[in-house]
């Protein structure tokens, strides 16, 4: 029997990371569609690199945090039986 890594309770715990991730994705899209300072390859590349790497690290952190929360919840349920 396959077990889901993220159940409903775990996803609710991780919403604190989904909101900033949504904000980062919004700004990536906004700066790509409407560049406020024009398009300079160095400045734009650096800007997208900073925001993109931050978003990627947040995704990785959220995944491992979800696994840890799920594991801790499963251990608590196993101890309670």
Short mmCIF file of C-alpha atoms in Angstrom, two decimals:
data_model
loop_
_atom_site.label_atom_id
_atom_site.label_comp_id
_atom_site.label_asym_id
_atom_site.label_seq_id
_atom_site.Cartn_x
_atom_site.Cartn_y
_atom_site.Cartn_z
CA UNK A 1 0.00 0.00 0.00
CA UNK A 2 1.49 3.36 -1.02
CA UNK A 3 1.37 6.12 1.52
CA UNK A 4 1.12 9.79 0.59
CA UNK A 5 4.10 11.89 1.66
CA UNK A 6 1.96 14.98 2.23
CA UNK A 7 -1.48 14.53 3.72
CA UNK A 8 -3.96 17.33 4.31
CA UNK A 9 -2.59 18.24 7.74
CA UNK A 10 0.98 18.41 6.45
CA UNK A 11 -0.06 20.65 3.58
CA UNK A 12 -1.77 22.97 6.06
CA UNK A 13 1.47 23.10 8.06
CA UNK A 14 3.38 24.02 4.91
CA UNK A 15 1.15 26.90 3.83
CA UNK A 16 3.52 29.24 5.64
CA UNK A 17 6.02 28.43 2.84
CA UNK A 18 3.52 28.43 -0.04
CA UNK A 19 2.57 32.07 0.49
CA UNK A 20 6.13 33.48 0.16
CA UNK A 21 6.72 31.13 -2.77
CA UNK A 22 3.66 32.57 -4.50
CA UNK A 23 4.96 36.08 -3.87
CA UNK A 24 8.36 35.19 -5.38
CA UNK A 25 6.71 33.62 -8.45
CA UNK A 26 4.53 36.71 -8.83
CA UNK A 27 7.56 39.00 -8.82
CA UNK A 28 9.43 36.82 -11.31
CA UNK A 29 6.46 37.07 -13.66
CA UNK A 30 5.92 40.77 -13.03
CA UNK A 31 9.57 41.66 -13.66
CA UNK A 32 9.64 39.47 -16.77
CA UNK A 33 6.51 41.05 -18.28
CA UNK A 34 7.00 44.65 -17.11
CA UNK A 35 10.69 45.42 -16.49
CA UNK A 36 10.58 48.63 -14.38
CA UNK A 37 14.21 49.62 -15.09
CA UNK A 38 14.47 48.41 -18.66
CA UNK A 39 16.31 45.33 -19.83
CA UNK A 40 20.01 45.18 -19.05
CA UNK A 41 21.43 41.65 -19.34
CA UNK A 42 23.65 41.98 -16.29
CA UNK A 43 21.16 43.66 -13.97
CA UNK A 44 18.15 41.64 -15.14
CA UNK A 45 20.11 38.40 -15.01
CA UNK A 46 21.32 39.14 -11.50
CA UNK A 47 17.82 40.12 -10.42
CA UNK A 48 16.25 36.92 -11.80
CA UNK A 49 19.09 34.83 -10.37
CA UNK A 50 18.58 36.20 -6.86
CA UNK A 51 14.79 35.78 -6.88
CA UNK A 52 14.93 32.45 -8.75
CA UNK A 53 17.54 30.88 -6.47
CA UNK A 54 15.57 32.07 -3.44
CA UNK A 55 12.41 30.46 -4.83
CA UNK A 56 14.24 27.22 -5.65
CA UNK A 57 15.75 27.01 -2.17
CA UNK A 58 12.33 27.65 -0.65
CA UNK A 59 10.84 24.80 -2.71
CA UNK A 60 13.60 22.45 -1.52
CA UNK A 61 13.19 23.59 2.08
CA UNK A 62 9.42 23.13 1.89
CA UNK A 63 9.78 19.59 0.54
CA UNK A 64 12.16 18.47 3.29
CA UNK A 65 10.14 20.26 5.96
CA UNK A 66 7.03 18.45 4.73
CA UNK A 67 8.81 15.11 4.89
CA UNK A 68 10.00 15.85 8.44
CA UNK A 69 6.56 16.97 9.60
CA UNK A 70 4.92 13.92 8.01
CA UNK A 71 7.47 11.58 9.61
CA UNK A 72 7.00 13.19 13.03
CA UNK A 73 3.20 12.92 12.75
CA UNK A 74 3.48 9.24 11.75
CA UNK A 75 5.80 8.53 14.69
CA UNK A 76 3.40 10.25 17.09
CA UNK A 77 0.51 8.17 15.74
CA UNK A 78 2.56 4.98 16.05
CA UNK A 79 3.51 5.79 19.66
CA UNK A 80 -0.12 6.47 20.53
CA UNK A 81 -1.33 3.04 19.42
#
